[in-house]
Amino acid sequence: MKIRISFVSILSVFICLQCAEPRVDQTRDVITLKKGWKFEKGHHPNASKIAFDDSNWQNVTVPHDWAIYGPFDKNIDKQTVAIIQNGEEIATEKTGRTGALPYIGEGWYRHTFSLENFDQTKKVLLLFEGAMSEPEIFLNGEKIGEWKYGYSYFYFDVSEYINDTSENTLAVKLTNVGKSSRWYPGAGLYRNVRVILKNKESFEQWSTFITTPSVTQDEAKVNIKTKASGSDLKLVTDIFNADGHKINSKETSTVINSTFEVNIKVNQPQLWSPETPYLYTAVLKLYKGDILKDEITQRFGIRTINYSPKTGFSLNGEIRKFKGVCLHHDLGPIGTAVNISALRRQLKILKDMGCNAIRSAHNMPSFEQLELCDEMGFMFLAESFDEWKKPKVENGYNRFFDEYAEKDVINLVRATRNHPSIVMWSSGNEVPDQWGSEGVKRAKWLQDIFHREDPTRPVTVGMDQVKAVMESGFGAIMDVPGLNYRVHLYEEAYERFPQGFLLGSETASTVSSRGVYKFPVEIASMKTYPDFQSSSYDLEYCNWSNLPDDDFVLQDDKPWVIGEFVWTGFDYLGEPTPYDEAWPSRSSYFGINDLAGLPKDRYYLYRSRWNTTDETLHILPHWNWEGREGETTPVFVYTSYDSAELFLNGKSLGIQKKSNDTKQNRYRLMWMDVKYEPGTLKVVALDDNGNPVAEKEIKTAGEPHRLVLDSDVQTIKANGEDLAFVTVSVEDKNGVPCPTATNQLNFEVKGNGTYKAACNGDATSLELFHLQTMKLFSGKLVVLVQSTEDAGEIKLTVTGTGLKKGEIVINSI
């Protein structure tokens, strides 16, 4: 199968505004309802009524996740199940599977707003970008509609329900049931809610689709299709480059079935790629006669993608592989409430690792995440469902599939198909429907919907039942056959599937705890320990998965393997495998980075392969092993260099060189017989001629003495939303990091900012993120500081008993 795709992208018309006040222009107002919400959990049957008294309800800002504030409780959503996708046959009690946080139950939100420019000639849309879950929407006491899927975007035309001059009362009922998720889903209005006020003659929501039928070095032919309401309309399209200079303009007056089609050139186009994420801007103006009726301004990028059995995947004519990670939608200590600065920090960390692609596992991504991927240069695999008709969990999406699947796919594609970052759709992940003819029909039906809504991109499914999809034909019909794990079946799948290439749609699922090392050092599956941690020697995995090195070999040696999406880029709340049945354990161990966003050792293993522009030289484990003197303590080095020499207290322990002896030897330098003695461990990287080119050392630390603070940014915006992530670590009196410190710390924020949360990355910690105290884990934790709407200095002070306090000043502008 050969797929040729050329594409240009636009951003959504509802670009995020910075405050709850309307942006008034000649044509439309967009009000983002952030402040002024009232929230209460529980059953409130009269809360939809205008006169309902909500004065005692909690004041919240949306986006909002009601469950992230805890407490952690092992009895929340306790499930006695056999996890089929993990190969389990006997049901056992699972705790912490959905994060052990109180997301289950009914919750109500209320908000009042007015529309100063509203009259009967206007149209009003109410847009929800994510509401967990089963939202029912009421406006001025009337039910205007409902949706079911908590990850879906949806909107209603509420023009007939709006009051002309007085306030409007919006009420939202959300219902989260138990046994509805395999991970922490969050709860509440966790993404933005917007009111769009526009003329009756206006662009239809999510109707604009821009493609490039051809792209050469000299010019790109840009095709724009959009729908508008009204008659006798005219469209004027202006294209601007990244510097804001107009480079072309065109007027179109022909309308067929209310659809405009515009063809316009961009000369010497700058192509979008992860290395050069160049974005243009299109301004679309809709006129009736000489009167401007509607206007939307959208950024877009020009690029081509191609999937071919001969070359695999190509971007802009260049063959490349996906160096990707899977991401759940929670943002660690702030839960699922979307936050641009938290998303940006994640992407910056991944960019430094050399990652070039993201998979939204296993649901629709946020608009903010896609906008950042456009800007920062990440290819994107946008996924829709974790479940189809056959259930994984009792109260999952299977309840809604027949009625909502097509509507949810339509909304996903129409709302996001114009992002240059998206290069592939996924209609599902490890669905039980992989068995049997009915599953094949469902896969084909969903794929056809994606193709109808967007004929420019291929569709995949994350398939874990590889033998089944070989026999049923399920895998053969997919545009891109995506394999979740099953590395031992790659060769057979390649031979039997007709596409001529395979994608590692989900790989590795290696488990580790940051800064924790276990002895003896050995490869192990589903290994558990009394402290409920996993070893950071990166040799432990799950019974369905494998080690990173297994995937590296396939990526390097098989040109028909077009890349991988590692499970996962960051730890996430819920799914604490291999400790599903242990307590306390409430978040995952799969992440390359921990829940606080701090890199684990595995980060440097991937960086040594993926980041081809910067050197990587990293030593593990730490060198504080009191009581292990004279015992074997293997040393691993993750490096972009092929060889290195190791020294302990000045004595050479020999040179190691990467080789093909084992998969691990091919990608890691390992000194397996090192005997521990305190002091200095140093590695010297060597070039091809054996000359020293770089070195790194770690030392045995003394007693914790002082706290050191380091922020990911020096300035943040004074918008009441922006965050600074401050890493707190502890050093001895000589400035040596203390990698085993577990001191209890306290946090104080003064000035024009507030304390938001803290996280130490410990999957077993039951300390609440929003309280101003937390223990260090493996010598570190992260404090989140949030701006107010007043500019100025923000001072964070961190203290701990017996430690010299740490202070840092962040500027809010």
XYZ file of C-alpha atoms in Angstrom, residues 78 108 139 163 177 182 218 220 232 255 291 310 364 366 369 372 393 443 487 514 533 572 585 629 677-678 686 700 736:
29
model
C -10.966 -0.962 44.026
C -21.874 20.269 39.374
C -28.568 27.066 30.103
C -31.068 36.099 27.225
C -18.774 6.013 37.527
C -7.786 1.797 33.319
C 9.549 26.921 -5.682
C 3.185 25.328 -2.561
C -24.473 36.068 -1.460
C -20.227 29.201 -3.307
C -19.951 44.401 5.038
C 9.905 0.961 -0.306
C -8.161 12.969 22.077
C -5.911 18.945 24.068
C -0.870 20.340 23.305
C 2.640 23.583 21.204
C -13.670 -2.268 31.886
C -11.974 -1.320 12.247
C 8.833 -7.848 19.255
C 14.140 7.340 39.763
C 9.940 0.302 43.816
C 1.216 9.079 35.080
C 1.218 2.333 45.039
C 31.676 -1.880 50.852
C 34.150 1.659 47.853
C 33.232 5.251 48.695
C 36.920 7.990 24.062
C 29.987 9.774 47.596
C 28.013 17.051 46.486
